[in-house]
Amino acid sequence: MKILKAGLQTLMMASAATMVALPIIVVCAAALNGGRSMLFPPQDPTLARFGEFFLTEPVWKNALMHSIFIAFASAAVAVLIAWPVAWWLWRYNSRWSKTMATITSMPFALPPIVFGVGLGFMWAFADLLGTIFAGIVSHALLLVALPVATISIGLQSIDKSHIDAAHTMGATEAVTLRTVILPLTLPYTVSGFFFTLILSFNEFIVMFFVSASAYSTVTLQIFNSLRNGFTPTMAVGAITFIAASILVFGLIARFGDLPGLMGADQARR
Amino acid sequence: MPGVSLQQINKQFGNDTAVSPTDLEFNDGELTALLGPSGCGKTTLIRMIAGLETPSGGRILLDGQNITDQPAHIRRFGMVFQSFALFPHLTVTDNVGYSLKINGVGKEQREQRAQELLDLVQMPQFGKRRIGELSGGQRQRVAIARALAQQPSIFLLDEPMSALDAKLREEMQVELRLLQQRLGITTIVVTHDQREAMTMADRIVVMKKGQVEQVGTPDEIYNNPASLFVASFIGKANFINGIIRRGTVIVGNNELATADKPGFIDGSSVTLFSRPERCRIVDNTGENTMRGEVTYVRNVGSLFEYHLTTDIGPLIIEKPNLQGNSPITKGQQILVQLPADSIKTFPALAA
Amino acid sequence: MTTTVGVESSTTPPPGLAPPQRRLPLANTIFCVVVVSFCIIPFLLVIAISFGEKIEGAAWRWSFDHSNYLRFFVGADWPDTRTTLYIRRLWFSFYYAIIASVLAVATAFPFAYVMSRQSRRSQTLWLVFLLSAVSLSEVFVVMGWDILLSNRSGLPMVFKETGLTDWLKTSGWFEVLREWGLANPRNVRFKPTDFATIVTMSYLVWPYAVILLYPALARIDNSMLEAARTMGAPPLTVLRTVVLPSVRLPVIGTTLILFVFLLGSYVAITVFAHPSRQTLAVSVYDSVRGATMNAPFGAAQAIVLLITAVLVLLIVWMIGRRTEALQ
């Protein structure tokens, strides 16, 4: 009976994992196609598409560069915006600090298409539509809710007596922030940075409305050529992105507290 | 000259009174224990002394100077926390040197001072360790060293032993007391453990519901409790209810003589207090003797505890374990005497 | 040990710091104003422009004109004729999103429950897997399902090669599938069908569903379940009487959050849904940046989508308040 139950559970978990992995595996295999069409199983397996994506075709090379640059820059901007917001929320927990947190979470909570359309209008008025700057700020605003959440979790996990201890040893509030609170919440800040990075990397809806034709990211490039169908070179992009996600989340899991970040046990002290 | 004095200090949380207006003196070089059950306001009081909590009213003086409005980081009273609050992102040396670092002391001097302190708490080899690698007792030593690094004028400890197991706790109590005496530093310890307070303190402040019940040396507190609460909170005791009649106390059919003669009027209800170790087992009847049946014998190792049923109600008496086994067994009838000078009389609680 | 009365919320300001100051330095004020404007102005612009007026070419001008909303609800030529084209698109947005989100939560729940009972190490590994899957761009997910469901490769080919198609034909099920639109005269087909659309959309949010259900399930104390077992409840009864009641509100909240998320999905719809059964999100793209180039009308459609989302999120918020009040 026990063995049967355990077997059923394992079977369920395994089939769920297979279902999640199936389209990803199919895409990875499709990257090996020799021809221009996406066939599964792949025909004339070759690694030439990898060369095209990373080296020879400037469209993809540039798009990848833009993706990486925008992802890092917007993650940095998002963390810089998120820190004061999360700090005020934790330190004062006042009406306005809660309002700030709510407003900064709005772009992420509401359908991104609406925010994207609005950002398109806003950058058009500012005459910045199509600039990389607009792309970075747009992604930072869209995703700032993530670092606000992770940093808030980090701040709440601090044992308050650490702060009291710093004060009794002569630390002012600013010194305590620098020497105790920032180092203790560093893993959470870094996690927030990388969450933002990965989501920016994969985002294309908002980018579609703010990018014009001056530049394009990998996902946007695929989105724009959607009507012509998918090609195996795009599948190489997919592999790159999956690898980046697994790497980043694997690192967060290794050096941070992933179950805690996902809210498993905030009640635990 | 007093170390710290509190004048009418009090603290309200909303409509709740954590500490009622209190006057207290903490003498220079003495170790004072703030003792009381959970929620009695002792932690709030020590936090107000540290500057971590703003008093709702009253003044705090340090060597006669008003420091009520000084924040914690100006007062810089070293404090040891219940959880020790050691910084997990710093090494042992960096933890001990933290107060020096943020006050601009150079690295070399800082490390030298940290080493001195680690020597003082008998952990000379542990400087390079991370906090996560230390045991509870080691963490406590580091916390003590860290609080002393800034050479504080007052040393505060908030339930410093509660994270340690029983055996280590007793050793650390003695060790901490010896260290404090060696340094001659004015020290305030918050505790809910009366044995801990008795072991370490020069003076004990017993608190209840935000108010000071009694201030005195451990001897005074133990032998002459000022109230029934103090009597019941400190150590074991027998409590017997009776009525005053012509200078003696009537309990059931018995008449008990007491040495203290507080001015109770005839007919008032009183509660008598007597320590178990002061009760005697006697051979012949006499003053304050009564018959009792042993219902339970408890072997505590160094002594035996006898639970008796007597004419005046249940009694507990203690006798040292001198032969290795109990001379009295369960079910035995014995004569027990409560010496008149061992009894204190309190007005009975309005039930 | 001190009384905790007077604490008003779960995130108390740290004690020991100076009492909170209302006064803000100039730099902080500027920061707040800038961030708040950047977050809110886009939404305000969409609202304002939805009342604008389209002029020649791709341009538009400020106005206060209800015609865009009129066109949305009853058509441009009303009252002469009445078209429900856009209402229909809103309906399809609802239809796909609600079925896909319910399907995702229903299948994610047992998975999340079993996962939350595993060791912390395997939980972490699962989370890495799920987070990688959930952050994967919609274009890549659709790419995978496109290969799996397209008629030249993928499942229809598998059906044909394994003889499943022939079996379906002889057993009579093929006619049923044809009636459901899941087969052409020769073989089964999944493009374009509602089935493929909903499966792909459900897949998109499935890992998200696990991640959202996970905290509520992980916080269920194991000893509580064991207590129920010692009182004689078999595992399914434990699930029904202890687990489900304690996560009822998080389950509803999760479904609604996924629903709002799926309202905006675009790529899955354009690739898998029949052109006559497409959603509001698609026509927003078409109006703002696509073929029709009518920004004010696109904005009006976006506002309808936004109001739908806000209403649903308000329900989530109220559920959250109730959950908090219950705890």
Coordinates of C-alpha atoms in Angstrom, one line a residue, chain A:
Chain A
M1 CA 0.0 0.0 0.0
K2 CA 2.7 2.4 1.0
I3 CA 4.9 1.4 -2.0
L4 CA 1.9 1.8 -4.3
K5 CA 1.2 5.3 -3.0
A6 CA 4.8 6.3 -3.3
G7 CA 4.9 4.8 -6.8
L8 CA 1.8 6.7 -7.9
Q9 CA 3.3 10.0 -6.5
T10 CA 6.5 9.5 -8.3
L11 CA 4.6 8.6 -11.5
M12 CA 2.6 11.8 -11.2
M13 CA 5.6 14.0 -10.5
A14 CA 7.5 12.4 -13.3
S15 CA 4.7 12.8 -15.9
A16 CA 4.2 16.4 -14.9
A17 CA 7.9 17.1 -15.3
T18 CA 7.8 15.4 -18.7
M19 CA 4.8 17.5 -19.8
V20 CA 6.6 20.6 -18.7
A21 CA 9.8 19.6 -20.4
L22 CA 8.3 18.1 -23.6
P23 CA 7.9 21.3 -25.7
I24 CA 11.3 22.5 -24.5
I25 CA 13.0 19.3 -25.5
V26 CA 11.2 19.4 -28.9
V27 CA 12.4 23.0 -29.4
C28 CA 16.0 22.0 -28.5
A29 CA 15.9 19.1 -31.0
A30 CA 14.4 21.3 -33.7
A31 CA 17.5 23.5 -33.5
L32 CA 19.4 20.6 -35.1
N33 CA 17.3 20.7 -38.3
G34 CA 19.4 21.0 -41.5
G35 CA 16.6 22.7 -43.5
R36 CA 14.7 25.9 -42.9
S37 CA 11.6 24.3 -41.4
M38 CA 11.0 23.1 -37.9
L39 CA 10.6 19.3 -38.1
F40 CA 10.5 16.8 -35.3
P41 CA 12.4 14.5 -35.3
P42 CA 15.0 16.8 -36.9
Q43 CA 16.1 16.2 -40.6
D44 CA 19.8 16.2 -41.6
P45 CA 20.9 17.0 -38.0
T46 CA 23.6 19.8 -38.0
L47 CA 25.0 22.3 -35.6
A48 CA 25.2 25.0 -38.3
R49 CA 22.2 26.9 -36.7
F50 CA 24.3 27.5 -33.6
G51 CA 27.0 29.1 -35.7
E52 CA 24.3 31.3 -37.5
F53 CA 22.8 32.4 -34.2
F54 CA 26.0 33.3 -32.3
L55 CA 28.4 34.2 -35.1
T56 CA 27.4 34.7 -38.7
E57 CA 24.0 36.2 -38.8
P58 CA 24.2 39.8 -37.6
V59 CA 20.5 40.1 -37.0
W60 CA 20.6 37.4 -34.2
K61 CA 24.1 38.5 -32.9
N62 CA 22.9 42.1 -32.5
A63 CA 19.6 41.0 -31.0
L64 CA 21.4 38.8 -28.5
M65 CA 23.7 41.7 -27.5
H66 CA 20.7 44.0 -27.1
S67 CA 18.9 41.4 -25.0
I68 CA 21.8 40.9 -22.7
F69 CA 22.5 44.6 -22.3
I70 CA 18.9 45.6 -21.7
A71 CA 18.5 42.7 -19.2
F72 CA 21.5 43.7 -17.1
A73 CA 20.8 47.4 -17.2
S74 CA 17.1 47.1 -16.4
A75 CA 17.8 44.7 -13.6
A76 CA 20.3 47.2 -12.1
V77 CA 17.8 50.1 -12.5
A78 CA 15.0 48.0 -11.0
V79 CA 17.1 47.1 -7.9
L80 CA 18.1 50.7 -7.4
I81 CA 14.4 51.7 -7.5
A82 CA 13.3 48.8 -5.4
W83 CA 15.7 49.3 -2.5
P84 CA 14.3 52.5 -1.2
V85 CA 10.8 51.4 -1.8
A86 CA 11.3 48.1 0.1
W87 CA 13.3 49.9 2.8
W88 CA 10.6 52.5 3.5
L89 CA 8.0 49.8 3.6
W90 CA 9.9 47.9 6.2
R91 CA 11.2 50.8 8.2
Y92 CA 8.1 53.0 8.4
N93 CA 5.3 50.8 7.2
S94 CA 3.3 54.0 6.8
R95 CA 0.5 54.8 4.5
W96 CA 2.7 56.4 1.9
S97 CA 5.3 53.7 1.9
K98 CA 2.5 51.1 1.3
T99 CA 1.2 53.3 -1.5
M100 CA 4.6 53.4 -3.1
A101 CA 4.9 49.6 -2.9
T102 CA 1.4 49.2 -4.5
I103 CA 2.1 51.7 -7.3
T104 CA 5.4 50.1 -8.2
S105 CA 3.7 46.6 -8.3
M106 CA 1.0 47.8 -10.7
P107 CA 2.8 47.5 -14.0
F108 CA 3.6 43.8 -13.2
A109 CA 0.2 42.9 -11.8
L110 CA -1.9 44.4 -14.7
P111 CA -1.8 43.0 -18.2
P112 CA 1.6 44.1 -19.7
I113 CA 0.0 44.9 -23.0
V114 CA -1.8 47.9 -21.4
F115 CA 1.3 49.2 -19.7
G116 CA 3.2 48.6 -23.0
V117 CA 0.7 50.6 -25.0
G118 CA 0.9 53.4 -22.4
L119 CA 4.7 53.4 -22.4
G120 CA 4.7 53.6 -26.2
F121 CA 2.6 56.8 -25.9
M122 CA 4.8 58.2 -23.1
W123 CA 8.1 57.7 -24.9
A124 CA 6.6 59.1 -28.1
F125 CA 5.7 62.3 -26.2
A126 CA 9.2 62.4 -24.7
D127 CA 10.6 61.8 -28.2
L128 CA 12.5 58.8 -26.8
L129 CA 10.6 56.1 -28.6
G130 CA 12.9 53.5 -30.0
T131 CA 15.9 54.4 -27.9
I132 CA 17.6 51.7 -25.8
F133 CA 17.2 54.0 -22.8
A134 CA 13.5 53.8 -23.1
G135 CA 13.7 50.0 -23.4
I136 CA 15.8 49.7 -20.2
V137 CA 13.6 52.1 -18.2
S138 CA 10.4 50.3 -19.5
H139 CA 11.6 46.9 -18.4
A140 CA 12.9 48.2 -15.0
L141 CA 9.4 49.7 -14.3
L142 CA 7.6 46.6 -15.5
L143 CA 9.6 44.3 -13.3
V144 CA 10.5 46.5 -10.3
A145 CA 7.9 44.6 -8.3
L146 CA 10.2 41.5 -8.2
P147 CA 13.2 43.0 -6.4
V148 CA 10.8 44.9 -4.1
A149 CA 9.3 41.6 -3.1
T150 CA 12.6 39.7 -2.7
I151 CA 14.2 42.6 -0.7
S152 CA 11.2 42.9 1.5
I153 CA 11.4 39.2 2.3
G154 CA 15.1 39.8 3.1
L155 CA 14.4 42.7 5.3
Q156 CA 11.7 40.8 7.2
S157 CA 14.1 37.9 7.8
I158 CA 16.5 40.1 9.7
D159 CA 16.5 39.4 13.4
K160 CA 15.6 42.8 15.0
S161 CA 18.1 42.3 17.8
H162 CA 20.9 42.5 15.2
I163 CA 19.9 46.1 14.7
D164 CA 19.6 46.8 18.4
A165 CA 23.0 45.3 18.9
A166 CA 24.5 47.6 16.3
H167 CA 22.9 50.7 18.0
T168 CA 24.2 49.7 21.4
M169 CA 27.7 49.6 19.9
G170 CA 27.5 53.1 18.6
A171 CA 26.1 52.7 15.1
T172 CA 23.8 55.4 13.8
E173 CA 20.9 54.4 11.6
A174 CA 22.9 55.1 8.4
V175 CA 25.9 53.1 9.7
T176 CA 23.6 50.2 10.7
L177 CA 22.1 50.3 7.2
R178 CA 25.5 50.1 5.6
T179 CA 27.3 47.6 8.0
V180 CA 24.4 45.3 9.0
I181 CA 21.3 45.6 7.0
L182 CA 22.8 45.8 3.5
P183 CA 25.2 42.8 4.0
L184 CA 22.5 40.7 5.6
T185 CA 20.0 41.3 2.7
L186 CA 22.6 41.0 0.0
P187 CA 21.5 37.5 -1.1
Y188 CA 17.9 38.7 -1.5
T189 CA 19.0 41.8 -3.4
V190 CA 21.1 39.6 -5.8
S191 CA 18.1 37.2 -6.2
G192 CA 15.9 40.2 -7.1
F193 CA 18.4 41.4 -9.6
F194 CA 18.6 38.0 -11.3
F195 CA 14.8 37.4 -11.3
T196 CA 14.5 40.8 -13.1
L197 CA 17.3 39.9 -15.4
I198 CA 15.8 36.7 -16.6
L199 CA 12.3 38.1 -17.0
S200 CA 13.6 41.1 -18.9
F201 CA 15.6 38.7 -21.1
N202 CA 12.4 36.8 -22.1
E203 CA 10.0 39.8 -22.3
F204 CA 8.8 41.1 -25.7
I205 CA 5.3 42.6 -25.3
V206 CA 6.4 45.9 -23.7
M207 CA 9.6 45.9 -25.8
F208 CA 7.4 45.6 -28.9
F209 CA 5.6 48.9 -28.1
V210 CA 8.7 50.9 -27.1
S211 CA 11.4 49.7 -29.5
A212 CA 10.3 51.0 -32.9
S213 CA 12.7 49.5 -35.5
A214 CA 16.0 50.9 -34.3
Y215 CA 16.9 47.8 -32.4
S216 CA 15.4 44.5 -31.4
T217 CA 15.9 41.9 -28.7
V218 CA 16.0 38.1 -29.4
T219 CA 12.4 37.5 -28.3
L220 CA 11.2 40.6 -30.1
Q221 CA 13.0 39.5 -33.3
I222 CA 11.2 36.2 -33.1
F223 CA 7.9 37.9 -32.3
N224 CA 8.3 40.2 -35.3
S225 CA 9.0 37.4 -37.7
L226 CA 6.2 35.3 -36.3
R227 CA 4.0 35.6 -39.5
N228 CA 6.8 33.9 -41.5
G229 CA 6.8 31.0 -39.1
F230 CA 9.5 29.7 -36.8
T231 CA 12.9 28.7 -38.0
P232 CA 15.5 26.4 -36.5
T233 CA 17.8 29.4 -35.8
M234 CA 15.1 30.7 -33.5
A235 CA 15.2 27.4 -31.7
V236 CA 18.9 28.0 -30.9
G237 CA 17.8 31.2 -29.2
A238 CA 15.3 29.2 -27.2
I239 CA 18.1 26.9 -26.0
T240 CA 20.3 29.8 -25.1
F241 CA 17.5 31.3 -23.0
I242 CA 16.6 28.1 -21.2
A243 CA 20.2 27.5 -20.4
A244 CA 20.5 31.1 -19.0
S245 CA 17.4 30.6 -16.8
I246 CA 18.5 27.2 -15.4
L247 CA 21.9 28.7 -14.7
V248 CA 20.6 31.8 -12.9
F249 CA 17.9 30.0 -10.9
G250 CA 20.4 27.2 -10.1
L251 CA 22.8 29.8 -8.7
I252 CA 20.1 31.5 -6.7
A253 CA 19.1 28.1 -5.3
R254 CA 22.8 27.4 -4.5
F255 CA 23.6 30.6 -2.8
G256 CA 20.2 31.9 -1.6
D257 CA 17.1 30.6 0.0
L258 CA 14.8 29.7 -2.9
P259 CA 12.0 28.1 -0.9
G260 CA 12.1 31.0 1.4
L261 CA 12.0 33.5 -1.5
M262 CA 8.9 31.7 -2.9
G263 CA 7.3 32.2 0.5
A264 CA 7.5 28.7 1.9
D265 CA 8.1 29.6 5.5
Q266 CA 8.1 33.2 6.5
A267 CA 6.5 32.3 9.7
R268 CA 9.7 30.4 10.7
R269 CA 12.2 32.5 12.7

